[in-house]
Amino acid sequence: MFNFVRLVLVISALGLTHTYADDETTSGIQEYRDLLADINPAELWILSGEDLWFSAAGPNEASLEECDLGKGRGVTKGAYVELPRYFPDVGKVMDLEQRLIHCRMVIQGFSRDEVTSYPFTKRGEETSAIEFLVTFIASESKGMRMNIPLEHVAEQNMFDLGKQLFYLRAGSHDFGCITCHSGDNKRIRLQELPNFRNAEQARKTYGSWPAYRVSAGEVRTMQHRLYDCFRQQRFPEAIYGDDLITALIMFLAKSADGGVYDAPAMKR
Amino acid sequence: MAFVRFRVGFWAVCFILALSKIAAADNLSPELGVLLEEGLRSKGPVKVEQFLQLDPIQKFCSDSGVNIHSEEAGALMSEALEQIQYPDDDDYVGDWREGERIAQSGKGLRFNDSDDTINGGNCYACHQIRKEELAYGTLGPSLYQYGKLRGYSMQVLRYTWAKIFNPQAFLICSNMPRYGHKGILTMGQMRDIMGLLLDPKSPVNE
């Protein structure tokens, strides 16, 4: 209970900084981090996600405890640092969110549309169940090392496609991920850009998502981050849950291999 | 029998559709083409079909092992140089105030924009320009005092115009967008941006 009260205090305080300029927000975040080293609003997402994982839901009135995230039925510990991976039961590589789509359809009996139509919380509307679940499962790998061995040929193939995508320069502005994320100490306006060709930066960056975004007042997933980078790079809209994003995530996860996973983090 | 014929026809149509889909993305490795085709959706001013048609420079620069000193690179650069259109009557320098607005605006050609959004240049995303604007990016070099440092000769005017029109003509696989060549900015907007950089009265050249 005490923790919860503290949490509410932090959240309302963050809500205030939100109206300040970028710089102040950044130093504000650092201040809260130092002040409350052990607390992050994302804790709320973890708790709700855990709840969702264990609750019966959908036409089948089933919980997700039957869902195999790659480490056996119902195992959430350490699942995230080994994803994306090849799943023999479906014969393809899936990232966490695709696997959750699969489990919620097959085990709980939801339709595809029901589990894909609202992936990212809109301002002022209810939080997406996907973001709750992802934050919970990701948090179950906190402190573990990223482990993406690419043993299966389908995994290697997914990685190759992700790499091609990372280097693809297209659209009205000729942008690719490479345009903004291949040099050290670069910025767009004031926003710092991680260099994914640098293993240390790739590990630190990949290992920090999902993250509580102070600017949004929400936890955002890697899927959302990439969705928004597609927008910035003048690419068409990425369809939620499709292999395209899984390929990119495979490339980024492999680039972060060996790094200590440390999410959910707190960001601007 | 009629049913069998229908089935054959059905599969033939599917096959032709599949072929034409791949053909639409024939500039890309077929697997990547399919992935993009299926994973992307047209929205606002961004159309998937158009997006999938990589031009020769995009194709060349999408290779992770690209050699920018190759013969092909040279050929692509000279072709880009030949295609540059210059303004009539050597009228290069427009209104720097309007240029500043264009340089500030990141609007246009994103999937959340509308078809009639007026595109910005978003130059500040990558360049320092006016001293007063501190929220500038560092992907490109500083353009502060651009004209003051280089002078205002016709040569400088022509080079700068050409660089903004198509930066690939001078550095293949440059990270800077091809504002003229790809029709991101109008000739008039480019003239105003030229004013920001190359009008001696622009605050950039104080």
Short mmCIF file of C-alpha atoms in Angstrom, two decimals:
data_model
loop_
_atom_site.label_atom_id
_atom_site.label_comp_id
_atom_site.label_asym_id
_atom_site.label_seq_id
_atom_site.Cartn_x
_atom_site.Cartn_y
_atom_site.Cartn_z
CA MET A 1 0.00 0.00 0.00
CA PHE A 2 2.79 2.40 0.91
CA ASN A 3 4.41 1.67 -2.44
CA PHE A 4 1.22 2.40 -4.22
CA VAL A 5 0.86 5.80 -2.59
CA ARG A 6 4.42 6.64 -3.56
CA LEU A 7 3.65 5.55 -7.08
CA VAL A 8 0.68 7.84 -7.38
CA LEU A 9 2.82 10.70 -6.10
CA VAL A 10 5.51 10.03 -8.69
CA ILE A 11 3.02 9.81 -11.48
CA SER A 12 1.35 13.08 -10.63
CA ALA A 13 4.75 14.74 -10.30
CA LEU A 14 5.78 13.44 -13.72
CA GLY A 15 2.55 14.73 -15.13
CA LEU A 16 3.65 18.21 -14.07
CA THR A 17 7.10 18.10 -15.65
CA HIS A 18 5.46 17.05 -18.83
CA THR A 19 4.53 20.64 -19.66
CA TYR A 20 8.14 21.86 -19.25
CA ALA A 21 10.69 22.19 -22.05
CA ASP A 22 12.71 19.16 -23.22
CA ASP A 23 15.84 19.92 -21.24
CA GLU A 24 14.00 20.37 -18.01
CA THR A 25 12.08 17.17 -18.59
CA THR A 26 15.34 15.29 -19.11
CA SER A 27 16.92 16.63 -15.93
CA GLY A 28 13.58 16.07 -14.20
CA ILE A 29 13.62 12.42 -15.14
CA GLN A 30 17.13 12.03 -13.78
CA GLU A 31 16.02 13.64 -10.55
CA TYR A 32 13.14 11.22 -10.11
CA ARG A 33 15.36 8.31 -11.01
CA ASP A 34 17.84 9.27 -8.30
CA LEU A 35 15.12 10.04 -5.79
CA LEU A 36 13.19 6.86 -6.30
CA ALA A 37 15.80 4.48 -7.63
CA ASP A 38 13.52 1.51 -7.06
CA ILE A 39 10.30 2.89 -8.44
CA ASN A 40 9.06 3.52 -11.97
CA PRO A 41 5.43 4.12 -12.98
CA ALA A 42 5.82 1.09 -15.25
CA GLU A 43 5.37 -0.96 -12.06
CA LEU A 44 1.65 -0.43 -12.52
CA TRP A 45 1.85 -1.94 -15.98
CA ILE A 46 3.74 -4.94 -14.65
CA LEU A 47 1.10 -5.59 -11.99
CA SER A 48 -1.80 -5.24 -14.41
CA GLY A 49 -0.03 -7.38 -16.99
CA GLU A 50 0.57 -10.12 -14.44
CA ASP A 51 -3.09 -9.98 -13.56
CA LEU A 52 -4.10 -10.31 -17.20
CA TRP A 53 -1.72 -13.23 -17.75
CA PHE A 54 -3.26 -15.26 -14.93
CA SER A 55 -6.92 -14.32 -15.46
CA ALA A 56 -9.39 -16.37 -17.46
CA ALA A 57 -10.54 -14.40 -20.50
CA GLY A 58 -12.07 -14.70 -23.96
CA PRO A 59 -14.78 -17.05 -25.28
CA ASN A 60 -12.80 -20.03 -23.94
CA GLU A 61 -12.58 -18.55 -20.41
CA ALA A 62 -8.91 -19.58 -20.34
CA SER A 63 -5.86 -17.92 -18.80
CA LEU A 64 -2.57 -17.52 -20.65
CA GLU A 65 -0.82 -20.03 -18.38
CA GLU A 66 -1.09 -22.51 -21.26
CA CYS A 67 0.87 -20.16 -23.53
CA ASP A 68 4.38 -21.29 -24.48
CA LEU A 69 6.64 -18.28 -25.00
CA GLY A 70 9.50 -20.55 -26.00
CA LYS A 71 10.61 -21.83 -22.60
CA GLY A 72 7.71 -24.19 -21.97
CA ARG A 73 4.06 -23.72 -21.10
CA GLY A 74 3.41 -20.80 -18.81
CA VAL A 75 7.09 -19.96 -18.33
CA THR A 76 7.58 -16.20 -18.35
CA LYS A 77 10.98 -16.01 -16.60
CA GLY A 78 13.70 -15.39 -19.16
CA ALA A 79 11.37 -15.64 -22.17
CA TYR A 80 11.86 -12.12 -23.45
CA VAL A 81 15.67 -12.20 -23.74
CA GLU A 82 15.39 -15.19 -26.11
CA LEU A 83 12.81 -13.63 -28.40
CA PRO A 84 12.18 -13.47 -31.32
CA ARG A 85 12.61 -17.21 -31.87
CA TYR A 86 11.41 -20.08 -34.04
CA PHE A 87 8.27 -21.84 -32.77
CA PRO A 88 7.93 -25.40 -34.12
CA ASP A 89 4.17 -25.53 -33.40
CA VAL A 90 3.50 -22.80 -35.96
CA GLY A 91 6.61 -23.32 -38.10
CA LYS A 92 7.70 -19.71 -38.00
CA VAL A 93 9.70 -17.08 -36.14
CA MET A 94 7.66 -14.90 -33.80
CA ASP A 95 8.43 -11.98 -31.55
CA LEU A 96 6.71 -11.59 -28.20
CA GLU A 97 3.76 -9.66 -29.56
CA GLN A 98 3.09 -12.10 -32.39
CA ARG A 99 3.25 -14.95 -29.90
CA LEU A 100 0.79 -13.20 -27.62
CA ILE A 101 -1.55 -12.66 -30.57
CA HIS A 102 -1.27 -16.38 -31.31
CA CYS A 103 -1.91 -17.50 -27.72
CA ARG A 104 -4.83 -15.16 -27.17
CA MET A 105 -6.45 -16.46 -30.36
CA VAL A 106 -5.72 -20.17 -29.92
CA ILE A 107 -6.01 -20.50 -26.15
CA GLN A 108 -8.50 -17.81 -25.24
CA GLY A 109 -10.51 -17.88 -28.46
CA PHE A 110 -10.32 -14.20 -29.40
CA SER A 111 -10.49 -13.16 -33.05
CA ARG A 112 -7.40 -11.73 -34.71
CA ASP A 113 -9.05 -8.35 -34.93
CA GLU A 114 -9.85 -8.35 -31.22
CA VAL A 115 -6.22 -8.85 -30.26
CA THR A 116 -4.56 -6.60 -32.85
CA SER A 117 -6.82 -3.59 -33.38
CA TYR A 118 -5.67 -1.55 -30.36
CA PRO A 119 -1.95 -2.12 -29.79
CA PHE A 120 -0.91 1.37 -28.70
CA THR A 121 -2.78 3.34 -26.07
CA LYS A 122 -4.26 6.57 -27.38
CA ARG A 123 -4.08 9.68 -25.23
CA GLY A 124 -6.97 9.83 -22.81
CA GLU A 125 -8.21 6.35 -23.64
CA GLU A 126 -7.91 3.07 -21.79
CA THR A 127 -4.54 1.34 -21.69
CA SER A 128 -4.01 -1.38 -24.27
CA ALA A 129 -3.97 -4.90 -22.79
CA ILE A 130 -1.04 -5.63 -25.09
CA GLU A 131 1.11 -2.99 -23.41
CA PHE A 132 0.25 -4.41 -19.97
CA LEU A 133 1.11 -7.98 -21.00
CA VAL A 134 4.32 -7.06 -22.81
CA THR A 135 5.57 -4.99 -19.89
CA PHE A 136 4.91 -7.84 -17.46
CA ILE A 137 6.61 -10.49 -19.58
CA ALA A 138 9.57 -8.26 -20.42
CA SER A 139 10.05 -7.44 -16.74
CA GLU A 140 10.36 -11.17 -16.05
CA SER A 141 13.73 -11.06 -17.87
CA LYS A 142 15.17 -8.08 -16.03
CA GLY A 143 18.83 -8.63 -15.18
CA MET A 144 19.30 -11.50 -17.64
CA ARG A 145 21.49 -11.45 -20.73
CA MET A 146 20.15 -11.16 -24.26
CA ASN A 147 20.55 -14.56 -25.85
CA ILE A 148 19.76 -14.79 -29.57
CA PRO A 149 21.80 -17.69 -30.97
CA LEU A 150 20.12 -17.80 -34.41
CA GLU A 151 20.37 -21.58 -34.53
CA HIS A 152 17.36 -22.29 -36.72
CA VAL A 153 17.61 -21.44 -40.40
CA ALA A 154 14.31 -19.55 -40.19
CA GLU A 155 15.85 -17.38 -37.47
CA GLN A 156 18.89 -16.64 -39.63
CA ASN A 157 16.60 -15.77 -42.50
CA MET A 158 14.58 -13.40 -40.32
CA PHE A 159 17.79 -11.75 -39.16
CA ASP A 160 18.98 -11.30 -42.77
CA LEU A 161 15.71 -9.68 -43.73
CA GLY A 162 15.88 -7.41 -40.70
CA LYS A 163 19.38 -6.37 -41.66
CA GLN A 164 18.27 -5.60 -45.23
CA LEU A 165 15.47 -3.51 -43.77
CA PHE A 166 17.83 -1.63 -41.50
CA TYR A 167 19.88 -0.58 -44.54
CA LEU A 168 16.93 0.00 -46.89
CA ARG A 169 16.79 3.61 -48.09
CA ALA A 170 13.47 4.47 -49.62
CA GLY A 171 10.51 6.79 -49.71
CA SER A 172 10.26 10.49 -50.43
CA HIS A 173 13.25 11.34 -48.22
CA ASP A 174 15.56 8.36 -48.95
CA PHE A 175 15.66 7.67 -45.21
CA GLY A 176 16.55 4.33 -43.68
CA CYS A 177 17.22 3.32 -40.09
CA ILE A 178 20.85 3.75 -41.09
CA THR A 179 20.32 7.48 -41.75
CA CYS A 180 19.60 8.24 -38.13
CA HIS A 181 21.14 5.34 -36.21
CA SER A 182 24.59 4.63 -37.64
CA GLY A 183 26.82 7.37 -36.22
CA ASP A 184 28.04 8.21 -32.72
CA ASN A 185 26.85 11.30 -30.84
CA LYS A 186 24.29 12.36 -33.43
CA ARG A 187 21.06 14.20 -32.73
CA ILE A 188 17.81 15.02 -34.52
CA ARG A 189 16.93 18.42 -33.10
CA LEU A 190 17.78 17.75 -29.42
CA GLN A 191 16.97 14.05 -29.38
CA GLU A 192 19.98 11.80 -29.10
CA LEU A 193 20.20 8.95 -31.58
CA PRO A 194 21.63 5.58 -30.57
CA ASN A 195 24.06 3.98 -33.03
CA PHE A 196 22.97 0.39 -33.61
CA ARG A 197 26.24 -0.50 -35.32
CA ASN A 198 27.91 -0.01 -31.95
CA ALA A 199 27.28 -3.14 -29.85
CA GLU A 200 27.42 -1.33 -26.53
CA GLN A 201 24.84 1.25 -27.62
CA ALA A 202 22.64 -1.40 -29.22
CA ARG A 203 22.62 -3.40 -25.97
CA LYS A 204 21.84 -0.41 -23.82
CA THR A 205 19.06 0.75 -26.14
CA TYR A 206 17.39 -2.58 -26.84
CA GLY A 207 17.67 -3.51 -23.18
CA SER A 208 15.66 -0.46 -22.12
CA TRP A 209 12.37 -1.23 -23.92
CA PRO A 210 9.50 -1.28 -23.06
CA ALA A 211 9.86 2.08 -21.35
CA TYR A 212 7.69 4.48 -19.42
CA ARG A 213 7.59 7.57 -21.64
CA VAL A 214 7.25 10.68 -19.53
CA SER A 215 6.18 12.67 -22.60
CA ALA A 216 3.30 10.26 -23.26
CA GLY A 217 2.52 9.25 -19.66
CA GLU A 218 2.40 5.69 -20.98
CA VAL A 219 4.56 2.62 -21.24
CA ARG A 220 5.58 2.13 -24.87
CA THR A 221 6.87 -1.06 -26.44
CA MET A 222 9.58 -1.58 -29.04
CA GLN A 223 6.79 -2.13 -31.58
CA HIS A 224 5.52 1.35 -30.90
CA ARG A 225 9.02 2.84 -31.11
CA LEU A 226 9.48 1.31 -34.55
CA TYR A 227 5.99 2.34 -35.64
CA ASP A 228 6.93 5.92 -34.87
CA CYS A 229 10.36 5.70 -36.52
CA PHE A 230 8.59 4.51 -39.69
CA ARG A 231 6.47 7.63 -39.51
CA GLN A 232 9.50 9.86 -39.06
CA GLN A 233 11.33 8.23 -41.91
CA ARG A 234 8.39 8.79 -44.26
CA PHE A 235 7.70 5.08 -44.67
CA PRO A 236 4.14 3.80 -45.05
CA GLU A 237 2.35 2.67 -41.90
CA ALA A 238 3.59 -0.64 -40.47
CA ILE A 239 0.80 -3.16 -39.89
CA TYR A 240 0.72 -4.30 -36.27
CA GLY A 241 1.76 -7.91 -35.72
CA ASP A 242 3.23 -8.44 -39.17
CA ASP A 243 6.54 -10.17 -39.94
CA LEU A 244 8.07 -6.94 -41.21
CA ILE A 245 8.52 -5.54 -37.72
CA THR A 246 9.50 -8.96 -36.35
CA ALA A 247 12.40 -9.02 -38.82
CA LEU A 248 13.61 -5.63 -37.62
CA ILE A 249 13.24 -6.65 -34.00
CA MET A 250 15.25 -9.79 -34.73
CA PHE A 251 18.03 -7.66 -36.18
CA LEU A 252 18.00 -5.27 -33.20
CA ALA A 253 17.77 -8.08 -30.61
CA LYS A 254 20.74 -9.87 -32.20
CA SER A 255 22.70 -6.59 -32.27
CA ALA A 256 22.10 -6.43 -28.51
CA ASP A 257 23.19 -10.05 -27.91
CA GLY A 258 25.03 -10.57 -24.65
CA GLY A 259 23.83 -7.30 -23.12
CA VAL A 260 22.09 -7.23 -19.76
CA TYR A 261 18.38 -6.66 -20.21
CA ASP A 262 17.21 -3.85 -17.95
CA ALA A 263 13.62 -2.85 -18.73
CA PRO A 264 11.15 -1.36 -18.23
CA ALA A 265 13.13 1.85 -18.23
CA MET A 266 12.00 5.44 -17.90
CA LYS A 267 12.47 7.84 -20.83
CA ARG A 268 11.75 11.35 -21.98
CA MET B 1 -16.25 -30.62 -64.12
CA ALA B 2 -17.32 -27.02 -64.05
CA PHE B 3 -16.12 -26.90 -60.47
CA VAL B 4 -12.69 -28.24 -61.43
CA ARG B 5 -12.38 -25.66 -64.18
CA PHE B 6 -13.34 -22.99 -61.69
CA ARG B 7 -10.65 -24.25 -59.30
CA VAL B 8 -7.97 -24.22 -61.99
CA GLY B 9 -9.00 -20.75 -63.05
CA PHE B 10 -8.97 -19.62 -59.46
CA TRP B 11 -5.43 -20.84 -58.85
CA ALA B 12 -4.23 -19.41 -62.15
CA VAL B 13 -5.54 -16.01 -61.11
CA CYS B 14 -3.88 -16.37 -57.70
CA PHE B 15 -0.61 -17.26 -59.39
CA ILE B 16 -0.75 -14.26 -61.72
CA LEU B 17 -1.64 -12.00 -58.80
CA ALA B 18 1.29 -13.33 -56.80
CA LEU B 19 3.62 -12.72 -59.74
CA SER B 20 2.43 -9.19 -60.28
CA LYS B 21 2.79 -8.45 -56.57
CA ILE B 22 6.40 -9.51 -56.65
CA ALA B 23 6.94 -7.62 -59.89
CA ALA B 24 5.70 -4.47 -58.19
CA ALA B 25 8.68 -4.74 -55.87
CA ASP B 26 11.19 -5.95 -58.45
CA ASN B 27 13.82 -3.48 -57.32
CA LEU B 28 14.19 -5.30 -54.00
CA SER B 29 15.25 -8.81 -53.09
CA PRO B 30 12.05 -10.78 -53.72
CA GLU B 31 11.74 -11.90 -50.10
CA LEU B 32 12.16 -8.39 -48.74
CA GLY B 33 9.73 -7.12 -51.36
CA VAL B 34 7.04 -9.53 -50.17
CA LEU B 35 7.70 -8.65 -46.53
CA LEU B 36 7.30 -4.93 -47.25
CA GLU B 37 4.30 -5.42 -49.48
CA GLU B 38 2.47 -7.39 -46.81
CA GLY B 39 3.64 -5.46 -43.76
CA LEU B 40 2.94 -1.92 -44.96
CA ARG B 41 -0.25 -0.01 -45.54
CA SER B 42 -0.81 3.16 -47.58
CA LYS B 43 -1.95 6.04 -45.44
CA GLY B 44 -2.24 9.77 -46.03
CA PRO B 45 0.26 10.92 -48.64
CA VAL B 46 2.41 7.75 -48.35
CA LYS B 47 1.53 5.09 -50.91
CA VAL B 48 2.98 1.59 -50.67
CA GLU B 49 3.16 0.99 -54.42
CA GLN B 50 5.11 4.14 -55.06
CA PHE B 51 7.30 3.46 -52.04
CA LEU B 52 8.31 0.03 -53.33
CA GLN B 53 9.69 1.47 -56.58
CA LEU B 54 13.26 2.16 -55.51
CA ASP B 55 15.08 4.41 -57.93
CA PRO B 56 18.69 3.55 -58.95
CA ILE B 57 20.24 5.67 -56.18
CA GLN B 58 18.03 4.17 -53.46
CA LYS B 59 18.79 0.70 -54.72
CA PHE B 60 22.53 1.35 -54.80
CA CYS B 61 22.59 2.96 -51.33
CA SER B 62 20.49 0.22 -49.67
CA ASP B 63 23.36 -2.26 -49.90
CA SER B 64 24.96 -2.68 -46.47
CA GLY B 65 28.37 -3.15 -48.14
CA VAL B 66 28.03 -0.23 -50.57
CA ASN B 67 31.25 1.06 -52.13
CA ILE B 68 30.76 4.78 -52.64
CA HIS B 69 34.01 5.04 -54.63
CA SER B 70 32.95 2.56 -57.29
CA GLU B 71 32.41 3.34 -60.97
CA GLU B 72 28.68 2.88 -60.50
CA ALA B 73 28.73 5.53 -57.77
CA GLY B 74 30.44 7.95 -60.14
CA ALA B 75 27.91 7.27 -62.88
CA LEU B 76 24.96 7.81 -60.52
CA MET B 77 26.44 11.10 -59.32
CA SER B 78 26.96 12.50 -62.81
CA GLU B 79 23.47 11.46 -63.81
CA ALA B 80 22.10 13.26 -60.72
CA LEU B 81 24.10 16.37 -61.63
CA GLU B 82 22.73 16.39 -65.18
CA GLN B 83 19.14 16.17 -63.94
CA ILE B 84 19.31 19.25 -61.72
CA GLN B 85 16.96 22.04 -62.74
CA TYR B 86 18.06 25.60 -62.02
CA PRO B 87 15.70 28.57 -61.58
CA ASP B 88 14.96 30.85 -64.52
CA ASP B 89 16.75 34.20 -64.83
CA ASP B 90 19.35 33.21 -62.22
CA ASP B 91 16.80 34.21 -59.59
CA TYR B 92 18.21 32.21 -56.68
CA VAL B 93 17.59 34.25 -53.55
CA GLY B 94 14.06 34.47 -52.12
CA ASP B 95 12.61 35.69 -48.82
CA TRP B 96 14.74 34.55 -45.87
CA ARG B 97 11.86 34.97 -43.40
CA GLU B 98 9.78 32.48 -45.33
CA GLY B 99 12.91 30.31 -45.69
CA GLU B 100 13.27 30.21 -41.91
CA ARG B 101 9.69 28.94 -41.57
CA ILE B 102 10.33 26.21 -44.13
CA ALA B 103 13.59 25.23 -42.43
CA GLN B 104 11.74 24.91 -39.10
CA SER B 105 8.83 22.82 -40.36
CA GLY B 106 9.02 19.05 -40.25
CA LYS B 107 5.55 18.64 -41.70
CA GLY B 108 4.61 16.71 -44.78
CA LEU B 109 4.85 13.29 -46.43
CA ARG B 110 4.45 11.33 -43.17
CA PHE B 111 1.58 8.86 -42.90
CA ASN B 112 -0.14 11.07 -40.34
CA ASP B 113 -0.08 14.09 -42.67
CA SER B 114 -2.81 14.78 -45.18
CA ASP B 115 -2.44 15.06 -48.94
CA ASP B 116 -2.66 18.84 -48.80
CA THR B 117 -0.17 19.43 -45.98
CA ILE B 118 2.43 21.99 -47.09
CA ASN B 119 5.78 20.23 -46.85
CA GLY B 120 8.54 21.68 -44.71
CA GLY B 121 12.28 21.30 -45.21
CA ASN B 122 13.05 20.30 -41.63
CA CYS B 123 16.61 21.56 -42.08
CA TYR B 124 16.98 22.19 -38.34
CA ALA B 125 16.51 18.47 -37.70
CA CYS B 126 20.06 18.03 -39.00
CA HIS B 127 21.73 21.47 -39.22
CA GLN B 128 22.54 24.42 -37.04
CA ILE B 129 21.38 27.49 -39.03
CA ARG B 130 20.34 30.61 -37.10
CA LYS B 131 22.30 31.23 -33.96
CA GLU B 132 19.11 31.81 -31.94
CA GLU B 133 17.70 28.36 -32.65
CA LEU B 134 19.32 26.00 -30.17
CA ALA B 135 17.19 22.94 -30.92
CA TYR B 136 19.17 21.83 -33.95
CA GLY B 137 20.38 18.36 -34.90
CA THR B 138 23.90 17.30 -35.75
CA LEU B 139 23.52 14.81 -38.60
CA GLY B 140 24.73 17.52 -41.00
CA PRO B 141 27.34 20.31 -40.71
CA SER B 142 26.54 23.73 -39.27
CA LEU B 143 25.17 26.19 -41.83
CA TYR B 144 25.51 29.20 -39.53
CA GLN B 145 27.14 32.11 -41.43
CA TYR B 146 26.80 30.04 -44.60
CA GLY B 147 27.04 32.97 -47.02
CA LYS B 148 29.37 35.08 -44.91
CA LEU B 149 31.97 32.31 -44.96
CA ARG B 150 31.62 31.36 -48.63
CA GLY B 151 30.68 34.64 -50.29
CA TYR B 152 27.73 35.35 -52.54
CA SER B 153 29.18 34.57 -55.99
CA MET B 154 27.14 32.91 -58.74
CA GLN B 155 29.25 29.79 -58.24
CA VAL B 156 28.25 29.54 -54.58
CA LEU B 157 24.61 30.20 -55.49
CA ARG B 158 24.60 27.50 -58.15
CA TYR B 159 26.36 24.93 -55.96
CA THR B 160 24.07 25.51 -52.99
CA TRP B 161 20.95 25.33 -55.13
CA ALA B 162 22.18 22.10 -56.69
CA LYS B 163 23.10 20.64 -53.29
CA ILE B 164 19.59 21.26 -51.95
CA PHE B 165 18.01 20.05 -55.20
CA ASN B 166 19.96 16.79 -55.13
CA PRO B 167 22.74 16.27 -52.58
CA GLN B 168 23.54 12.89 -54.17
CA ALA B 169 25.10 14.74 -57.11
CA PHE B 170 28.02 15.67 -54.84
CA LEU B 171 28.13 12.85 -52.31
CA ILE B 172 26.56 9.56 -53.21
CA CYS B 173 24.42 8.05 -50.42
CA SER B 174 24.34 11.37 -48.57
CA ASN B 175 21.92 11.32 -45.65
CA MET B 176 20.30 14.52 -46.85
CA PRO B 177 16.97 14.32 -48.74
CA ARG B 178 16.78 15.28 -52.43
CA TYR B 179 14.46 18.24 -51.95
CA GLY B 180 14.13 19.25 -55.61
CA HIS B 181 14.61 15.95 -57.38
CA LYS B 182 11.97 14.19 -55.28
CA GLY B 183 9.60 17.17 -55.30
CA ILE B 184 9.63 17.60 -51.51
CA LEU B 185 9.93 21.38 -51.86
CA THR B 186 8.73 23.63 -54.69
CA MET B 187 11.18 25.81 -56.63
CA GLY B 188 9.73 28.81 -54.78
CA GLN B 189 10.30 27.22 -51.37
CA MET B 190 13.86 26.33 -52.34
CA ARG B 191 14.47 29.95 -53.37
CA ASP B 192 13.29 31.11 -49.93
CA ILE B 193 15.61 28.66 -48.20
CA MET B 194 18.42 29.96 -50.40
CA GLY B 195 17.52 33.39 -49.03
CA LEU B 196 17.97 32.15 -45.49
CA LEU B 197 21.46 30.85 -46.30
CA LEU B 198 22.62 33.37 -48.91
CA ASP B 199 20.90 36.73 -48.44
CA PRO B 200 23.55 39.01 -46.88
CA LYS B 201 20.69 40.50 -44.82
CA SER B 202 19.61 37.12 -43.42
CA PRO B 203 20.40 36.74 -39.70
CA VAL B 204 22.36 33.61 -40.66
CA ASN B 205 25.00 35.93 -42.15
CA GLU B 206 25.16 38.56 -39.39
#
